[in-house]
Coordinates of C-alpha atoms in Angstrom, one line a residue:
X1383 CA -87.7 64.7 -170.4
X1384 CA -86.9 61.1 -171.3
X1385 CA -86.3 58.0 -169.4
X1386 CA -83.5 56.0 -171.0
X1387 CA -82.9 52.6 -169.8
X1388 CA -82.1 49.2 -171.4
X1389 CA -83.1 45.8 -170.4
X1390 CA -82.2 42.6 -172.3
X1391 CA -83.1 39.1 -171.4
X1392 CA -81.7 36.1 -173.2
X1393 CA -83.2 32.6 -172.8
X1394 CA -81.0 30.0 -174.5
X1395 CA -81.7 26.3 -174.4
X1396 CA -79.5 23.5 -175.8
X1397 CA -81.2 20.2 -175.9
X1398 CA -79.1 17.1 -176.3
X1399 CA -81.0 13.9 -176.9
X1400 CA -79.9 10.4 -176.0
X1401 CA -80.3 7.3 -178.2
X1402 CA -80.6 3.5 -178.1
X1403 CA -78.3 1.1 -179.8
X1404 CA -79.6 -1.5 -182.2
X1405 CA -77.4 -4.6 -182.0
X1406 CA -73.9 -5.8 -181.7
X1407 CA -71.5 -5.0 -184.5
X1408 CA -71.2 -7.7 -187.2
X1409 CA -69.6 -5.7 -190.1
X1410 CA -68.3 -2.2 -190.9
X1411 CA -71.7 -0.8 -191.9
X1412 CA -73.6 1.4 -189.5
X1413 CA -77.3 2.4 -189.6
X1414 CA -78.9 5.4 -187.9
X1415 CA -82.6 5.8 -187.6
X1416 CA -84.3 9.1 -186.7
X1417 CA -87.9 9.2 -185.7
X1418 CA -90.5 10.8 -183.3
X1419 CA -90.9 9.0 -180.1
X1420 CA -94.3 7.4 -179.7
X1421 CA -95.4 7.7 -183.3
X1422 CA -92.3 6.4 -185.1
X1423 CA -92.8 9.1 -187.7
X1424 CA -89.4 9.4 -189.6
X1425 CA -87.4 12.6 -189.4
X1426 CA -85.5 13.7 -192.6
X1427 CA -82.4 15.8 -192.9
X1428 CA -78.7 16.0 -193.1
X1429 CA -76.7 13.9 -190.7
X1430 CA -73.6 15.4 -189.1
X1431 CA -70.9 13.9 -186.9
X1432 CA -69.0 16.6 -185.0
X1433 CA -70.0 19.2 -187.6
X1434 CA -68.9 17.0 -190.5
X1435 CA -71.7 16.2 -193.0
X1436 CA -72.0 12.5 -193.5
X1437 CA -75.0 12.5 -195.8
X1438 CA -78.8 12.6 -195.8
X1439 CA -81.6 10.3 -194.5
X1440 CA -84.1 8.4 -196.5
X1441 CA -87.3 7.6 -194.8
X1442 CA -85.6 8.5 -191.5
X1443 CA -82.7 6.1 -192.0
X1444 CA -79.0 6.7 -192.8
X1445 CA -76.3 4.2 -193.6
X1446 CA -72.6 4.8 -193.3
X1447 CA -69.4 3.0 -192.5
X1448 CA -67.8 2.8 -189.0
X1449 CA -64.5 4.3 -190.2
X1450 CA -66.3 7.6 -190.9
X1451 CA -67.7 7.9 -187.4
X1452 CA -66.1 9.5 -184.4
X1453 CA -67.3 9.8 -180.8
X1454 CA -68.9 13.1 -179.8
X1455 CA -72.2 14.4 -181.3
X1456 CA -74.5 13.4 -184.0
X1457 CA -76.7 16.2 -185.4
X1458 CA -79.8 16.0 -187.7
X1459 CA -80.5 19.2 -189.6
X1460 CA -83.7 19.2 -191.5
X1461 CA -87.3 20.4 -191.7
X1462 CA -90.6 19.4 -190.1
X1463 CA -93.9 21.0 -191.2
X1464 CA -91.8 23.3 -193.4
X1465 CA -90.0 24.6 -190.4
X1466 CA -86.2 24.1 -190.0
X1467 CA -84.8 22.1 -187.0
X1468 CA -81.5 20.9 -185.7
X1469 CA -81.3 18.2 -183.1
X1470 CA -78.1 17.1 -181.3
X1471 CA -77.6 13.6 -179.9
X1472 CA -74.8 12.3 -177.7
X1473 CA -72.6 9.7 -179.4
X1474 CA -70.2 8.1 -177.0
X1475 CA -67.4 5.8 -178.0
X1476 CA -69.2 2.6 -176.9
X1477 CA -71.9 3.2 -179.5
X1478 CA -69.3 2.2 -182.1
X1479 CA -69.5 -1.3 -180.7
X1480 CA -72.9 -1.8 -182.4
X1481 CA -74.1 -2.0 -186.0
X1482 CA -76.5 0.9 -185.6
X1483 CA -78.4 3.2 -183.3
X1484 CA -81.9 4.7 -183.0
X1485 CA -82.3 8.4 -182.3
X1486 CA -85.8 9.5 -181.2
X1487 CA -87.2 12.9 -180.4
X1488 CA -90.3 13.7 -178.3
X1489 CA -93.0 15.8 -180.0
X1490 CA -92.8 18.4 -177.2
X1491 CA -89.1 18.9 -178.0
X1492 CA -90.0 19.3 -181.7
X1493 CA -92.5 22.0 -180.9
X1494 CA -89.9 23.9 -178.9
X1495 CA -87.3 23.6 -181.6
X1496 CA -89.8 24.6 -184.4
X1497 CA -91.2 27.5 -182.4
X1498 CA -91.3 30.6 -184.7
X1499 CA -92.1 33.8 -182.9
X1500 CA -92.9 35.6 -186.1
X1501 CA -96.1 33.4 -186.4
X1502 CA -97.5 34.7 -183.1
X1503 CA -100.6 36.9 -183.0
X1504 CA -98.5 40.1 -182.6
X1505 CA -101.4 42.6 -182.1
X1506 CA -102.8 40.4 -179.4
X1507 CA -99.3 40.2 -177.8
X1508 CA -99.0 44.0 -177.9
X1509 CA -102.3 44.6 -176.2
X1510 CA -101.7 41.9 -173.6
X1511 CA -98.4 43.7 -172.6
X1512 CA -100.2 47.0 -172.5
X1513 CA -103.0 45.6 -170.4
X1514 CA -100.4 44.1 -167.9
X1515 CA -98.8 47.6 -167.7
X1516 CA -102.2 49.0 -166.8
X1517 CA -102.7 46.3 -164.2
X1518 CA -99.5 47.4 -162.5
X1519 CA -100.6 51.0 -162.6
X1520 CA -104.0 50.1 -161.0
X1521 CA -102.1 48.2 -158.3
X1522 CA -100.0 51.3 -157.6
X1523 CA -103.0 53.6 -157.5
X1524 CA -102.1 55.3 -160.8
X1525 CA -104.5 56.2 -163.6
X1526 CA -104.4 53.7 -166.5
X1527 CA -102.9 54.7 -169.8
X1528 CA -104.9 55.3 -172.9
X1529 CA -103.9 53.2 -175.9
X1530 CA -102.8 55.7 -178.6
X1531 CA -103.2 54.6 -182.2
X1532 CA -100.8 57.3 -183.5
X1533 CA -98.0 56.1 -181.2
X1534 CA -98.5 52.4 -181.8
X1535 CA -97.0 52.2 -185.4
X1536 CA -94.0 54.3 -184.2
X1537 CA -93.3 51.8 -181.4
X1538 CA -93.7 48.9 -183.8
X1539 CA -91.4 50.4 -186.4
X1540 CA -88.7 51.0 -183.7
X1541 CA -88.9 47.4 -182.5
X1542 CA -88.1 46.3 -186.1
X1543 CA -85.3 48.9 -186.1
X1544 CA -83.8 47.3 -183.0
X1545 CA -83.6 43.9 -184.8
X1546 CA -81.5 45.6 -187.5
X1547 CA -79.5 48.3 -185.8
X1548 CA -78.9 46.9 -182.4
X1549 CA -80.5 47.4 -179.0
X1550 CA -80.3 51.1 -178.2
X1551 CA -82.7 53.9 -177.3
X1552 CA -81.3 56.0 -180.1
X1553 CA -81.2 54.9 -183.7
X1554 CA -78.2 55.3 -186.0
X1555 CA -79.2 58.9 -186.7
X1556 CA -79.1 59.7 -183.0
X1557 CA -82.9 60.1 -182.7
X1558 CA -84.7 59.0 -179.5
X1559 CA -88.3 58.4 -178.6
X1560 CA -89.2 62.1 -178.4
X1561 CA -87.7 62.8 -181.8
X1562 CA -89.7 59.9 -183.3
X1563 CA -93.0 61.4 -181.9
X1564 CA -92.0 64.9 -183.0
X1565 CA -91.3 63.7 -186.6
X1566 CA -94.8 62.3 -186.7
X1567 CA -96.3 65.6 -185.4
X1568 CA -97.4 64.1 -182.1
X1569 CA -97.4 66.7 -179.3
X1570 CA -96.4 65.6 -175.8
X1571 CA -95.3 67.2 -172.5
X1572 CA -93.1 64.3 -171.5
X1573 CA -92.1 61.0 -173.0
X1574 CA -90.4 57.8 -171.8
X1575 CA -89.5 54.5 -173.5
X1576 CA -89.0 50.9 -172.3
X1577 CA -87.3 48.4 -174.5
X1578 CA -87.1 44.6 -174.2
X1579 CA -85.4 41.8 -176.2
X1580 CA -86.0 38.2 -175.4
X1581 CA -84.3 35.3 -177.3
X1582 CA -84.3 31.5 -177.2
X1583 CA -88.1 31.5 -177.2
X1584 CA -90.3 28.4 -177.3
X1585 CA -94.0 27.7 -176.8
X1586 CA -93.6 27.4 -173.0
X1587 CA -92.5 31.0 -172.5
X1588 CA -95.1 33.6 -171.5
X1589 CA -93.6 36.5 -173.4
X1590 CA -95.9 39.3 -172.1
X1591 CA -95.4 38.4 -168.5
X1592 CA -91.7 37.9 -168.9
X1593 CA -91.3 41.4 -170.4
X1594 CA -93.5 43.2 -167.9
X1595 CA -92.0 41.5 -164.9
X1596 CA -88.5 42.3 -166.3
X1597 CA -89.4 45.9 -166.5
X1598 CA -90.9 45.9 -163.0
X1599 CA -87.7 44.4 -161.6
X1600 CA -85.6 47.3 -163.0
X1601 CA -86.1 50.7 -161.1
X1602 CA -85.5 52.8 -164.3
X1603 CA -88.1 50.8 -166.3
X1604 CA -90.5 50.5 -163.3
X1605 CA -90.7 54.3 -162.9
X1606 CA -92.8 55.2 -165.9
X1607 CA -95.0 52.2 -165.2
X1608 CA -96.0 53.0 -161.7
X1609 CA -95.7 56.7 -162.5
X1610 CA -96.1 58.1 -159.0
X1611 CA -96.5 61.7 -160.3
X1612 CA -99.0 60.7 -163.0
X1613 CA -97.0 62.3 -165.7
X1614 CA -98.1 59.9 -168.5
X1615 CA -101.6 59.6 -170.0
X1616 CA -101.1 57.8 -173.2
X1617 CA -99.0 54.9 -174.6
X1618 CA -98.6 52.0 -176.9
X1619 CA -96.6 48.8 -177.4
X1620 CA -95.0 47.7 -180.6
X1621 CA -93.6 44.2 -181.0
X1622 CA -91.5 42.7 -183.8
X1623 CA -90.6 39.0 -183.7
X1624 CA -88.4 36.8 -185.9
X1625 CA -87.6 33.1 -185.4
X1626 CA -87.0 32.7 -181.6
X1627 CA -86.5 36.4 -180.7
X1628 CA -89.0 39.2 -179.9
X1629 CA -88.3 42.9 -179.5
X1630 CA -90.7 45.2 -177.7
X1631 CA -91.0 49.0 -177.5
X1632 CA -93.3 50.6 -174.9
X1633 CA -93.7 54.3 -175.3
X1634 CA -95.2 56.4 -172.5
X1635 CA -96.4 60.0 -173.4
X1636 CA -97.8 62.8 -171.4
X1637 CA -100.7 64.3 -173.4
X1638 CA -102.9 65.6 -170.7
X1639 CA -102.7 68.3 -168.0
X1640 CA -105.0 68.9 -165.1
X1641 CA -104.8 71.5 -162.4
X1642 CA -107.0 72.8 -159.6
X1643 CA -106.7 76.5 -158.6
X1644 CA -108.5 78.8 -156.2
X1645 CA -109.0 82.5 -157.0
X1646 CA -110.0 85.2 -154.6
X1647 CA -112.6 87.8 -155.8
X1648 CA -111.1 89.9 -158.6
X1649 CA -107.9 87.9 -159.0
X1650 CA -106.3 86.6 -162.2
X1651 CA -104.3 83.6 -163.3
X1652 CA -102.6 82.6 -166.5
X1653 CA -101.5 79.3 -167.9
X1654 CA -100.0 78.2 -171.1
X1655 CA -102.0 76.2 -173.6
X1656 CA -98.7 75.7 -175.6
X1657 CA -95.6 76.3 -173.5
X1658 CA -93.1 78.2 -175.7
X1659 CA -90.2 76.1 -174.3
X1660 CA -91.5 73.0 -176.0
X1661 CA -89.4 72.2 -179.1
X1662 CA -92.2 71.7 -181.6
X1663 CA -92.8 73.7 -184.8
X1664 CA -96.5 72.9 -185.4
X1665 CA -99.8 73.9 -184.0
X1666 CA -101.7 71.3 -181.9
X1667 CA -105.4 70.6 -181.3
X1668 CA -106.1 71.0 -177.5
X1669 CA -109.3 70.0 -175.8
X1670 CA -110.0 72.5 -173.0
X1671 CA -112.4 71.7 -170.2
X1672 CA -113.0 74.1 -167.3
X1673 CA -115.4 73.8 -164.3
X1674 CA -115.7 76.6 -161.7
X1675 CA -117.8 76.9 -158.6
X1676 CA -118.4 80.6 -159.4
X1677 CA -118.7 82.7 -162.5
X1678 CA -115.4 83.6 -164.2
X1679 CA -114.2 85.4 -167.3
X1680 CA -111.9 83.5 -169.6
X1681 CA -109.6 85.0 -172.3
X1682 CA -107.6 83.1 -174.9
X1683 CA -104.5 85.2 -175.6
X1684 CA -101.4 85.0 -177.8
X1685 CA -98.9 85.0 -175.0
X1686 CA -98.0 85.9 -171.5
X1687 CA -97.3 89.5 -172.4
X1688 CA -101.1 90.0 -172.8
X1689 CA -101.5 88.8 -169.2
X1690 CA -98.8 91.3 -168.1
X1691 CA -100.7 94.0 -170.0
X1692 CA -104.0 93.0 -168.3
X1693 CA -102.7 93.0 -164.7
X1694 CA -100.9 96.3 -165.3
X1695 CA -104.0 98.1 -166.6
X1696 CA -102.6 98.3 -170.1
X1697 CA -104.6 97.6 -173.2
X1698 CA -104.5 93.9 -174.0
X1699 CA -105.8 91.8 -176.9
X1700 CA -107.7 88.5 -176.6
X1701 CA -108.0 86.0 -179.4
X1702 CA -111.4 85.2 -177.9
X1703 CA -113.2 85.6 -174.6
X1704 CA -116.0 84.0 -172.6
X1705 CA -117.6 86.0 -169.8
X1706 CA -119.6 84.9 -166.8
X1707 CA -119.2 81.2 -167.3
X1708 CA -118.9 78.3 -164.9
X1709 CA -118.3 75.6 -167.5
X1710 CA -116.4 75.5 -170.7
X1711 CA -115.4 72.7 -173.1
X1712 CA -114.1 73.0 -176.6
X1713 CA -111.2 72.0 -178.9
X1714 CA -109.0 74.8 -180.0
X1715 CA -106.0 74.9 -182.3
X1716 CA -103.1 76.2 -180.1
X1717 CA -100.0 77.9 -181.4
X1718 CA -96.7 78.1 -179.5
X1719 CA -96.9 80.6 -176.6
X1720 CA -100.7 80.8 -176.5
X1721 CA -102.4 80.7 -173.1
X1722 CA -105.6 81.4 -171.1
X1723 CA -106.3 84.2 -168.6
X1724 CA -108.9 83.4 -166.0
X1725 CA -110.5 86.3 -164.0
X1726 CA -112.6 85.5 -161.0
X1727 CA -115.8 87.4 -160.2
X1728 CA -117.1 88.6 -156.8
X1729 CA -116.7 85.4 -154.9
X1730 CA -113.9 82.9 -154.2
X1731 CA -113.8 80.4 -157.0
X1732 CA -112.5 76.8 -157.1
X1733 CA -111.6 76.0 -160.7
X1734 CA -110.7 72.7 -162.3
X1735 CA -108.8 72.9 -165.6
X1736 CA -108.2 69.9 -167.9
X1737 CA -106.2 69.9 -171.1
X1738 CA -105.8 67.1 -173.6
X1739 CA -103.6 67.3 -176.7
X1740 CA -104.1 65.3 -179.8

């Protein structure tokens, strides 16, 4: 079973800066100066007028002639601290009445323009998103997810795939989240996946909160987070960022099963360790823990047919058996179709069974 929903959030900001004129025009030459407001640090780069390259600054200044200028926009395209930037400035017709103009940029605006999401602490961001997911689960009264180190690289790799192939739950080969876990021999009973893409980032955006709040506002994405039926036990977040865009993949997986049963004296029950309907082709380690209020007999068997033999008085074969026990805990290697028969003794028994796959 898979949840397949898509959520995309774009944050796009266009900043247009104003400027101050220098003096009244006295000849046909025109000087532009580009600098950081407050420090007067010069800005270097190519100067454009309405997308036409005029030339390049020297020590923050650029000289040209009036006949090359047109009203509209002036752009400076350069680098600062080895990071590329492009600033746009309004250039109305009245500015042509002067011999020059000063263009200044605030340092805060430079930080926004130079923001490069690929330089973020990605592991910290991934775990922050995961922690926020668990906060939402606690608030909903749901058990928190366990971070799964085997799922984490799969989620991260798919976030990178999103940046290349486009924003879809299936890759170009048609494989979904369940297929990706299966390829890596990860056993699960249920899987879901939330995706997020956020663009136009700057240092004022709280990426983790934006993503989690976005998922929570979408019913399809909210469902595996609040997880009313507690289907999911494990998960991981993988994030890939480039320039001003981040992609996130959150994978939810069910890798535990817990049940409580009551058996009357002399009664039997059977449950699968490895349901034959699951589409896996590999054996799986399963941690089995059983607590009973009364003595029980427990038999590991190759399939349900052995249970049918048992209840019908026919000869049955057990892989292993444990008699007159109240507690059991061990890791077994389960093959498809294998299960456990539990037989109660002379008293009513309340039995708690917990399975965890790895």
